[in-house]
Amino acid sequence: MKQIINDKVDLIQEMTQGIEFASNFKLKKVNQSNILITAKPNPTKVSLISGGGSGHEPSHAGFVGDGMLDGAVCGEVFSSPTPFDVFEAIKSVNNTQGVLLIVKNYSGDIMNFTMACDMANEAGIKTDYIVVDDDIAVKDSLYTQGRRGIAGTVLVHKVLGYLAKQGSSLAELKEFGTKLIKHIKTIGIGLHACTLPTTGKASFEVKDDEIEFGCGIHGEPGVKVEKHVSAKEYAQKMLASLDAELKFDTKKEYILLINGFGRTTLLEQYIFTNAVVSQLSAKKIKIVQVKVGNYMTSLDMSGLSLTVLEVFDKQIMTAITSSVDILGNLF
Amino acid sequence: MKQIINDKVDLIQEMTQGIEFASNFKLKKVNQSNILITAKPNPTKVSLISGGGSGHEPSHAGFVGDGMLDGAVCGEVFSSPTPFDVFEAIKSVNNTQGVLLIVKNYSGDIMNFTMACDMANEAGIKTDYIVVDDDIAVKDSLYTQGRRGIAGTVLVHKVLGYLAKQGSSLAELKEFGTKLIKHIKTIGIGLHACTLPTTGKASFEVKDDEIEFGCGIHGEPGVKVEKHVSAKEYAQKMLASLDAELKFDTKKEYILLINGFGRTTLLEQYIFTNAVVSQLSAKKIKIVQVKVGNYMTSLDMSGLSLTVLEVFDKQIMTAITSSVDILGNLF
């Protein structure tokens, strides 16, 4: 598989430099590192940092900007950034309000972000963290204790980004974020594996008539192999998995996030959206907001994930629909 | 190649229904057609319509919204919509200010959009059109007389969208748009062909160590086969082609649009961005704005295009950086 790259050792350095250019310097690289922070920090609010391995673009640097994150720490492809880089990011966005780290649940990320959190607190910077574990597919794996953090993470960025801008304290953000995460559930399917830039090869093999159900975002296969079916049938299966987990209730309201993994076209994503919304509407489940697009990719993997957020608090809709100024937006 | 679809005959109907849901009804489908218009039209301005074959999402429905287009007409995959659909779209967004059609230069689109334009004028709706032909790779082809209209088209949407909102008349928009198009040049490369949803097969074959230089956005091969090289070398070759066409001038200012064709990751797009901006900066060429992302795809084709817009008028930067409310934005 051909890719548009240069030296493989410089992938992420060149990417973060490109992001600085692509942001028109609204984001800036910190001291030649792979940390990107907003160039115009707001000193009156708690700062939010996310990050993890690269290969999930636009996550997370694409969500840095007014109304969302203040910084993103980019590791190598599918590898956690070091605690020193995370600590450096914390120092870069620090002000008297404190710093909250939004961490996806992978063992490497947990270890390095919590270590950085300790380093920051020891250095007198008020820092805390929350762990996103929205994936309902697996419980414990080679990479995770408990459930993985996947596409639902961007909803956490958005809601907490809004609340931070509104003036919530570090403790309030941690409390609300922790509750929010409990109401976010995601399930994914993988049709074709991604191409690892380090090898130029597919990360796993799937047969022509099969797919991986419960796919993660790190080039790993899903939890079970199933037959390839239609968009409508995928919608049914994925909604059934989510229903088993969160028990859809006609008296509640939900937000949906349909996330393309990279190669899957928007044409397919919209066809899938139509299937999902139609099926939920037929069951009188109230959908108050739908978001569709490539939010958290797995390089060029083919497939998508479906996230459901139960609206347990009125602020959530205001937060999700508030306007932001982020690199990930086309205009 | 597996895809997330249902019946192949309903692809675009289901897609446009999905888009209506994904827009949270900020866009609406017109009478069961594949026309999407803004649900809250502004009656005091000229309406802008674009469209063409589907398979280029987010183009063009992703650019309908406050500050950009008022409607998009979606044909079948890589096929022009009918004149009747375009006429229907014109009627749907018509007000006393008139309607401007922004058409990519393909024979089918030209025929059908100009026919619709005539039908509208005969029906008393003040309508005009402009043709985008930014691709410098080919002059005349199986599909086109003159040069093709590709990713640079979205810059026309953005600039005219701003001017229309500011109150420019139909004649002014046509005049400015015509001048604008002359200052937009694009060149693309294709590394792997796209998968046609109608057949599930690749639209052309490229060898493992070769690429198509001067690639279009309709699954067609490029104008010449070249060896696969590094991001830096692609940047050099593409900038040399553009320079031959527009003669970069250190006294002028330029806007860049780097557009992914579908499968090419943002990681690669940012690495390429870094190469392009670094090379231009080394030559003292002044880049005042950079946009990077999947603006006009060719289904899941692998590759990207580079567009250069020469800033010949002060309004252009204001227009490009003005905020909009469009489906194509992630938040």
XYZ file of C-alpha atoms in Angstrom:
662
model
C 0.000 0.000 0.000
C 1.526 3.304 -1.122
C 1.395 6.243 1.272
C 2.300 9.912 1.050
C 5.083 10.050 3.604
C 8.821 10.711 3.944
C 11.159 9.080 6.482
C 9.183 6.804 8.762
C 11.042 7.997 11.854
C 9.821 11.562 11.304
C 6.127 10.788 10.673
C 4.700 12.494 13.729
C 7.167 15.389 13.831
C 6.243 16.208 10.232
C 2.549 15.707 10.931
C 2.510 18.081 13.893
C 4.470 20.662 11.897
C 1.879 20.274 9.120
C -0.922 20.706 11.648
C 0.606 23.978 12.816
C 0.564 25.208 9.205
C -2.930 23.785 8.558
C -4.249 25.608 11.623
C -2.836 28.875 10.294
C -0.953 29.093 13.575
C -4.099 29.016 15.708
C -2.352 25.944 17.156
C 1.307 25.958 18.037
C 3.855 23.219 18.572
C 5.529 23.338 21.969
C 9.356 23.381 21.753
C 9.829 20.996 18.802
C 7.699 18.386 20.586
C 4.582 16.681 19.281
C 2.394 18.723 21.587
C -0.065 21.129 20.019
C -1.702 23.819 22.115
C -3.996 26.696 21.333
C -1.993 29.798 20.450
C -4.427 32.041 22.333
C -5.103 30.354 25.676
C -7.921 31.652 27.835
C -6.361 32.267 31.273
C -9.709 32.435 33.086
C -10.762 28.805 32.564
C -9.627 25.282 33.392
C -7.434 23.904 30.578
C -8.354 20.620 28.913
C -5.769 18.268 27.438
C -6.280 15.042 25.535
C -4.038 12.885 23.426
C -2.721 9.409 22.898
C -1.241 7.518 19.991
C -1.447 9.142 16.553
C -3.317 7.623 13.605
C -6.750 8.768 14.836
C -6.759 12.190 13.189
C -8.608 14.537 13.483
C -8.443 13.245 17.094
C -7.211 14.912 19.095
C -5.411 17.966 17.679
C -8.387 18.647 15.405
C -10.448 19.402 18.518
C -8.074 21.950 20.027
C -9.477 25.457 19.805
C -11.887 27.924 21.320
C -14.702 26.024 23.061
C -13.035 22.605 23.127
C -9.533 21.396 24.056
C -6.551 23.554 24.964
C -3.923 21.019 24.018
C -3.295 17.628 22.412
C -0.318 15.365 22.996
C 0.479 13.214 19.953
C 2.314 9.929 20.471
C 3.810 7.840 17.701
C 1.290 5.861 15.612
C -0.880 3.845 18.007
C 1.615 4.485 20.862
C 1.035 6.529 23.962
C 3.033 9.756 24.359
C 5.569 9.749 27.182
C 4.721 11.078 30.662
C 7.310 13.812 30.035
C 5.466 15.009 26.940
C 2.146 15.003 28.795
C 3.750 16.914 31.677
C 5.220 19.389 29.187
C 1.730 19.887 27.727
C 0.276 20.480 31.189
C 2.930 23.099 31.929
C 2.266 24.781 28.569
C -1.454 25.322 29.177
C -1.303 25.785 32.926
C -2.910 28.753 34.600
C -4.294 29.165 38.108
C -7.532 27.359 37.180
C -5.945 23.918 36.825
C -5.723 21.275 34.109
C -7.973 18.298 33.315
C -6.632 15.373 31.282
C -9.172 13.439 29.172
C -7.685 9.983 28.692
C -8.904 7.076 26.565
C -8.774 3.807 28.480
C -5.658 2.014 27.229
C -3.045 0.728 29.645
C -0.230 2.779 28.093
C -2.217 6.015 28.108
C -3.421 5.473 31.671
C 0.094 4.836 32.908
C 1.668 7.822 31.157
C -1.108 10.367 31.699
C -1.516 9.531 35.407
C 2.249 9.680 35.890
C 2.240 13.129 34.242
C -0.691 14.119 36.454
C 1.361 13.196 39.536
C 4.386 15.072 38.238
C 2.237 18.158 37.666
C 0.664 18.052 41.117
C 4.088 17.619 42.679
C 5.195 20.675 40.744
C 2.260 22.609 42.205
C 0.017 22.531 39.140
C -3.544 21.574 40.076
C -4.167 18.660 37.696
C -6.689 15.835 37.499
C -7.868 13.307 34.917
C -10.877 11.335 33.714
C -10.864 8.073 31.767
C -13.202 7.440 28.830
C -14.295 3.810 28.393
C -17.260 3.994 26.007
C -16.606 0.849 23.951
C -19.101 -1.871 24.879
C -17.393 -4.542 22.759
C -14.694 -5.763 25.090
C -14.041 -5.954 28.780
C -10.305 -6.326 29.419
C -7.952 -7.020 26.549
C -4.288 -7.109 25.687
C -4.266 -3.309 25.730
C -6.872 -2.471 28.351
C -8.174 -3.176 31.783
C -11.900 -2.660 31.545
C -13.413 -1.115 28.448
C -11.639 0.797 25.706
C -12.019 4.495 25.054
C -13.021 5.167 21.454
C -15.084 7.656 19.411
C -17.360 8.726 22.288
C -14.311 10.562 23.625
C -14.951 13.479 21.254
C -18.350 14.062 22.885
C -16.526 14.387 26.205
C -14.182 16.939 24.613
C -17.156 18.914 23.356
C -19.293 18.903 26.491
C -16.446 19.598 28.906
C -14.996 22.159 26.486
C -18.241 24.075 26.709
C -18.513 23.780 30.483
C -14.888 24.832 30.984
C -15.511 27.918 28.863
C -18.607 28.652 30.962
C -16.415 28.699 34.034
C -16.815 25.262 35.657
C -14.072 24.448 38.157
C -11.663 21.538 37.857
C -13.617 19.571 40.475
C -16.928 20.304 38.721
C -15.523 19.232 35.361
C -14.184 15.995 36.816
C -17.512 15.238 38.461
C -19.623 16.064 35.415
C -17.192 14.327 33.058
C -17.216 11.148 35.129
C -21.024 11.067 35.048
C -21.086 11.923 31.345
C -18.788 9.045 30.421
C -21.163 6.572 32.130
C -23.874 7.689 29.676
C -21.794 7.245 26.509
C -21.719 3.856 24.782
C -20.069 2.896 21.483
C -19.865 -0.154 19.225
C -17.807 -0.454 16.041
C -17.444 -2.704 12.994
C -14.339 -3.213 10.869
C -14.637 -4.261 7.215
C -10.995 -3.961 6.165
C -7.939 -3.438 8.354
C -5.880 -0.269 8.350
C -2.482 0.096 6.715
C 0.317 0.670 9.222
C 2.627 3.412 7.921
C 5.577 1.754 9.619
C 5.215 -1.429 7.534
C 2.904 -0.412 4.670
C 0.915 -3.575 5.463
C -2.605 -4.343 6.709
C -2.850 -4.714 10.485
C -5.021 -7.851 10.278
C -6.793 -9.969 7.691
C -10.535 -10.281 7.132
C -12.122 -12.506 4.522
C -14.047 -11.014 1.604
C -17.433 -11.936 3.096
C -16.634 -11.301 6.756
C -16.211 -8.371 9.123
C -14.914 -7.786 12.625
C -17.701 -6.906 15.077
C -16.643 -4.824 18.061
C -13.623 -3.352 16.336
C -11.226 -1.060 18.187
C -9.287 1.879 16.792
C -5.746 0.516 17.019
C -5.657 -1.807 14.073
C -6.757 -4.678 16.267
C -9.410 -7.149 15.077
C -12.892 -7.102 16.671
C -14.263 -9.430 19.307
C -16.020 -11.737 16.872
C -16.035 -12.397 13.150
C -19.426 -12.066 11.488
C -20.793 -12.262 7.965
C -20.785 -9.069 5.931
C -24.385 -7.783 5.723
C -26.316 -4.695 4.618
C -26.279 -1.244 6.224
C -29.755 -1.904 7.651
C -28.649 -5.176 9.227
C -25.523 -3.569 10.680
C -27.723 -0.867 12.182
C -29.972 -3.549 13.742
C -27.090 -5.536 15.206
C -25.273 -2.515 16.567
C -28.440 -1.006 18.054
C -29.255 -4.357 19.664
C -25.807 -4.430 21.311
C -26.240 -0.868 22.529
C -29.775 -1.556 23.756
C -28.542 -4.507 25.812
C -26.139 -2.109 27.480
C -28.097 1.108 27.975
C -31.761 0.023 27.635
C -33.246 2.552 25.216
C -36.162 4.329 26.880
C -38.888 6.227 24.993
C -39.034 8.741 27.836
C -35.383 9.717 27.444
C -33.471 11.695 24.819
C -30.351 10.593 22.949
C -27.528 12.038 20.888
C -25.940 9.881 18.179
C -22.401 10.005 16.844
C -21.660 8.000 13.704
C -17.919 7.880 13.211
C -16.091 6.761 10.073
C -12.815 4.900 10.691
C -11.059 6.391 7.680
C -11.705 4.658 4.390
C -15.478 4.323 4.725
C -17.047 7.036 2.569
C -19.470 9.671 3.832
C -21.891 8.207 1.282
C -21.879 4.961 3.296
C -21.930 6.789 6.619
C -25.055 8.699 5.594
C -26.759 5.525 4.347
C -25.981 3.941 7.721
C -27.253 7.082 9.500
C -30.525 6.781 7.639
C -30.865 3.155 8.730
C -30.065 3.892 12.381
C -32.317 6.928 12.748
C -35.192 5.218 10.903
C -34.996 2.156 13.134
C -34.860 4.194 16.335
C -37.702 6.438 15.188
C -39.845 3.394 14.438
C -39.385 2.439 18.097
C -40.262 5.982 19.253
C -36.768 6.538 20.614
C -36.147 10.277 20.683
C -32.981 11.404 18.911
C -32.238 15.059 19.592
C -28.948 15.398 17.743
C -27.024 13.412 15.138
C -23.358 13.924 14.267
C -21.784 12.092 11.312
C -18.222 12.078 9.975
C -14.628 11.068 10.579
C -14.102 12.080 14.214
C -11.776 9.355 15.428
C -10.196 7.325 12.675
C -7.991 4.291 12.695
C -5.748 5.385 9.826
C -7.404 4.042 6.640
C -9.447 1.308 8.291
C -12.773 0.595 6.642
C -15.740 0.531 9.002
C -17.510 2.781 11.433
C -18.733 3.095 14.990
C -22.042 4.129 16.484
C -22.074 6.072 19.746
C -25.127 6.830 21.858
C -25.129 9.529 24.514
C -28.103 9.637 26.862
C -29.031 13.251 27.572
C -29.269 13.165 31.369
C -28.755 16.899 31.836
C -30.079 19.916 29.929
C -26.631 21.474 29.565
C -25.540 18.623 27.292
C -27.556 19.743 24.254
C -26.408 23.341 24.695
C -22.839 22.105 24.943
C -23.034 19.791 21.916
C -24.590 22.447 19.662
C -22.420 25.376 20.801
C -20.099 26.792 18.168
C -16.367 26.218 18.322
C -13.297 27.263 16.371
C -11.327 24.080 15.706
C -8.890 22.762 13.105
C -11.180 19.789 12.433
C -13.852 22.003 10.896
C -13.593 22.404 7.123
C -14.371 26.149 7.203
C -14.434 -4.611 -1.470
C -17.159 -4.642 1.193
C -19.256 -1.530 1.638
C -21.904 -0.415 4.109
C -24.855 -0.095 1.760
C -28.283 -1.562 1.028
C -29.915 -1.858 -2.408
C -27.668 -0.300 -5.013
C -30.585 1.411 -6.751
C -31.428 3.395 -3.615
C -27.890 4.578 -2.762
C -28.447 8.274 -3.290
C -32.017 8.391 -1.978
C -30.823 6.796 1.245
C -27.761 9.035 1.362
C -29.772 12.248 1.023
C -32.222 11.041 3.667
C -29.248 10.322 5.915
C -27.879 13.797 5.217
C -31.179 15.344 6.312
C -30.885 13.455 9.615
C -27.156 14.218 9.949
C -27.862 17.932 9.483
C -30.436 17.806 12.286
C -32.894 19.171 9.740
C -30.876 22.297 9.041
C -30.979 20.890 5.502
C -34.142 19.520 3.980
C -34.814 17.198 1.073
C -37.084 18.690 -1.563
C -40.104 16.479 -2.378
C -38.450 13.055 -2.120
C -35.797 14.198 -4.606
C -32.033 14.174 -4.107
C -31.992 17.927 -3.690
C -30.924 19.344 -0.346
C -31.605 22.969 0.515
C -31.133 25.048 3.612
C -34.189 24.815 5.834
C -33.960 28.512 6.737
C -33.333 30.383 3.480
C -32.334 34.035 3.630
C -34.774 35.864 1.322
C -32.650 39.006 1.070
C -29.715 37.479 -0.810
C -28.915 35.755 -4.091
C -29.213 31.974 -3.700
C -26.269 29.750 -4.599
C -26.687 26.215 -5.897
C -24.051 23.621 -6.716
C -24.129 19.918 -7.345
C -23.186 17.178 -9.736
C -22.588 13.471 -9.445
C -22.427 11.979 -5.952
C -19.359 10.235 -4.552
C -17.540 13.485 -3.708
C -18.972 13.981 -0.224
C -18.838 16.305 1.655
C -19.191 18.097 -1.704
C -21.592 19.616 -2.215
C -24.313 19.106 0.403
C -21.724 19.466 3.169
C -21.290 23.099 2.112
C -24.953 24.068 2.255
C -25.684 26.352 5.175
C -25.476 29.885 6.476
C -22.643 31.706 4.707
C -22.132 29.222 1.869
C -24.514 27.393 -0.488
C -28.310 27.428 -0.366
C -28.790 24.134 -2.144
C -27.047 21.068 -3.566
C -28.338 18.775 -6.279
C -27.050 15.229 -5.918
C -26.873 13.018 -9.011
C -26.212 9.296 -8.943
C -22.593 8.286 -8.274
C -20.367 10.171 -10.737
C -23.439 11.074 -12.860
C -24.880 14.510 -13.396
C -28.325 15.223 -11.930
C -31.071 15.817 -14.492
C -32.005 19.321 -15.703
C -35.391 18.788 -14.049
C -33.783 18.212 -10.657
C -31.595 21.277 -11.065
C -34.664 23.304 -12.112
C -36.537 21.989 -9.079
C -33.640 23.098 -6.869
C -33.678 26.568 -8.430
C -37.417 26.893 -7.784
C -36.954 25.737 -4.186
C -34.403 28.424 -3.290
C -35.732 31.170 -5.541
C -36.487 34.617 -4.213
C -36.497 37.976 -5.974
C -32.676 38.226 -5.753
C -31.995 35.489 -8.291
C -30.043 32.222 -8.339
C -26.433 31.486 -9.280
C -25.401 27.957 -10.272
C -21.785 26.956 -9.531
C -20.984 24.169 -11.979
C -17.889 21.972 -12.254
C -16.697 21.676 -15.831
C -17.907 18.269 -17.014
C -19.914 17.892 -20.209
C -22.887 16.287 -18.467
C -23.059 18.900 -15.726
C -22.683 21.759 -18.193
C -25.486 20.411 -20.374
C -27.897 19.766 -17.516
C -27.200 22.853 -15.410
C -27.358 25.244 -18.395
C -30.596 23.618 -19.557
C -32.042 24.120 -16.081
C -30.780 27.705 -16.137
C -32.691 28.295 -19.392
C -35.820 26.650 -17.986
C -35.640 28.902 -14.922
C -35.186 32.086 -16.920
C -38.103 31.119 -19.154
C -40.154 30.621 -15.995
C -39.219 34.149 -14.902
C -36.592 33.203 -12.325
C -33.476 35.325 -12.727
C -30.780 32.626 -12.964
C -27.185 32.509 -14.147
C -24.211 30.159 -13.843
C -20.427 30.013 -13.623
C -18.168 27.122 -14.570
C -15.214 26.039 -12.428
C -12.252 24.615 -14.373
C -9.387 24.660 -11.892
C -7.670 21.369 -12.826
C -4.434 22.079 -14.704
C -3.798 18.403 -15.534
C -5.906 17.965 -18.667
C -7.248 20.092 -21.451
C -10.198 18.325 -23.082
C -10.990 14.730 -22.197
C -13.648 12.101 -22.623
C -15.744 13.925 -20.039
C -14.794 17.555 -20.551
C -14.230 20.308 -23.027
C -11.468 22.424 -21.578
C -10.293 21.836 -18.050
C -12.057 19.877 -15.317
C -13.594 21.389 -12.219
C -12.255 19.762 -9.071
C -11.437 20.650 -5.440
C -10.920 24.377 -6.072
C -14.697 24.532 -6.473
C -15.169 24.626 -2.696
C -13.175 27.867 -2.522
C -15.648 29.339 -5.009
C -18.518 28.175 -2.762
C -16.881 29.860 0.215
C -15.967 33.182 -1.376
C -19.244 33.644 -3.245
C -21.178 32.400 -0.216
C -19.676 35.233 1.785
C -20.255 37.853 -0.917
C -23.856 36.728 -1.444
C -24.481 37.080 2.290
C -22.930 40.562 2.164
C -25.503 41.518 -0.457
C -23.738 41.209 -3.812
C -26.123 41.080 -6.765
C -26.408 38.160 -9.182
C -24.430 40.090 -11.820
C -21.739 41.023 -9.296
C -21.419 37.432 -8.118
C -21.112 36.163 -11.667
C -18.459 38.747 -12.469
C -16.437 38.188 -9.299
C -16.844 34.397 -9.531
C -15.611 34.350 -13.115
C -12.516 36.320 -12.150
C -11.978 34.194 -9.031
C -12.010 30.946 -10.998
C -9.211 32.220 -13.245
C -7.035 32.548 -10.133
C -7.641 29.007 -8.820
C -5.418 26.140 -10.021
C -5.376 22.524 -8.875
C -3.303 19.404 -9.505
C -4.007 15.929 -8.094
C -2.292 12.566 -7.674
C -3.975 9.158 -7.373
C -2.224 6.302 -5.560
C -5.029 3.735 -5.556
C -8.315 3.835 -7.478
C -11.692 4.235 -5.807
C -14.197 1.419 -5.290
C -17.384 1.909 -7.307
C -20.398 1.056 -5.106
C -22.277 -0.163 -8.162
C -19.721 -2.915 -8.842
C -17.696 -3.146 -5.628
C -14.594 -3.023 -7.828
C -11.682 -0.627 -8.328
C -12.238 1.921 -11.076
C -8.748 1.455 -12.556
C -5.515 -0.363 -11.813
C -2.224 1.148 -10.708
C 0.919 -0.857 -10.077
C 2.401 -1.112 -6.593
C 5.231 1.303 -7.384
C 3.325 3.693 -9.612
C 0.789 6.519 -9.277
C -1.468 8.510 -11.585
C -0.323 12.132 -11.920
C -3.071 14.612 -12.781
C -5.839 12.487 -11.345
C -9.478 13.556 -11.640
C -12.265 12.943 -9.144
C -14.415 10.520 -11.140
C -12.463 7.323 -10.788
C -10.595 8.082 -13.995
C -6.828 7.521 -14.202
C -4.491 10.532 -14.364
C -2.774 11.992 -17.415
C 0.499 10.166 -16.894
C 1.808 7.289 -14.846
C 4.757 8.131 -12.632
C 6.848 6.337 -10.033
C 5.642 6.477 -6.436
C 7.870 8.890 -4.505
C 8.015 10.649 -1.119
C 5.701 13.379 0.157
C 8.493 15.938 -0.366
C 8.976 14.860 -3.979
C 5.226 14.933 -4.659
C 5.143 18.453 -3.240
C 8.014 19.470 -5.568
C 6.403 17.968 -8.675
C 2.965 19.381 -7.967
C 4.313 22.829 -7.120
C 6.374 22.791 -10.329
C 3.224 22.025 -12.365
C 1.329 24.799 -10.609
C 4.227 27.232 -11.030
C 4.318 26.574 -14.761
C 0.667 27.566 -14.845
C 0.371 30.492 -12.453
C 3.978 31.740 -12.041
C 4.396 32.077 -8.288
C 5.364 35.665 -7.452
C 6.993 36.736 -4.171
C 5.038 40.006 -4.335
C 1.672 38.201 -4.328
C -0.270 36.304 -1.634
C -1.704 32.797 -1.942
C -4.224 30.518 -0.255
C -3.638 26.746 -0.308
C -6.206 23.960 -0.214
C -4.902 20.433 0.330
C -7.705 18.004 -0.365
C -7.776 14.306 0.498
C -9.535 12.069 -2.034
C -11.012 9.739 0.588
C -8.700 7.004 1.786
C -5.593 9.121 2.288
C -5.246 9.774 6.009
C -5.053 13.209 7.600
C -1.674 12.065 8.915
C -0.430 11.908 5.307
C -2.239 15.107 4.341
C -0.508 17.006 7.152
C 2.903 15.553 6.228
C 2.281 16.712 2.661
C 1.141 20.129 3.956
C 4.407 20.471 5.839
C 6.364 19.684 2.672
C 4.382 22.126 0.509
C 4.459 25.048 2.942
C 8.149 24.519 3.745
C 9.093 24.492 0.057
C 7.075 27.608 -0.739
C 8.411 29.430 2.322
C 11.975 28.626 1.254
C 11.203 30.443 -1.998
C 9.706 33.422 -0.110
C 6.242 32.727 -1.524
C 3.683 34.231 0.855
C 0.986 31.813 2.031
C -1.761 33.622 3.922
C -4.111 30.715 4.567
C -3.914 26.928 4.464
C -6.917 24.568 4.461
C -6.433 20.797 4.800
C -8.935 17.947 4.791
C -11.404 15.912 2.774
C -13.295 18.628 0.888
C -13.992 16.907 -2.422
C -13.458 13.193 -2.372
C -13.578 10.540 -5.036
C -15.256 7.854 -2.909
C -12.373 5.922 -1.263
C -9.674 6.863 -3.758
C -6.199 7.199 -2.289
C -4.416 10.412 -3.174
C -4.830 14.129 -2.798
C -4.898 17.388 -4.681
C -3.202 20.726 -4.130
C -5.063 23.920 -4.988
C -3.570 27.399 -5.115
C -5.707 30.528 -5.062
C -3.974 33.801 -5.818
C -5.384 36.516 -3.557
C -6.106 39.227 -6.121
C -8.671 41.055 -3.986
C -8.752 41.924 -0.285
C -12.257 40.533 0.153
C -11.009 36.997 -0.540
C -9.235 36.527 2.792
C -12.205 37.932 4.705
C -14.458 35.560 2.785
C -12.287 32.467 3.279
C -11.912 33.038 7.025
C -15.523 34.043 7.739
C -17.480 31.632 9.922
C -20.210 29.423 8.462
C -22.731 26.908 9.729
C -22.407 23.863 7.471
C -22.984 20.116 7.689
C -19.370 19.478 6.659
C -18.027 20.912 9.923
C -17.520 18.352 12.678
C -18.934 20.631 15.413
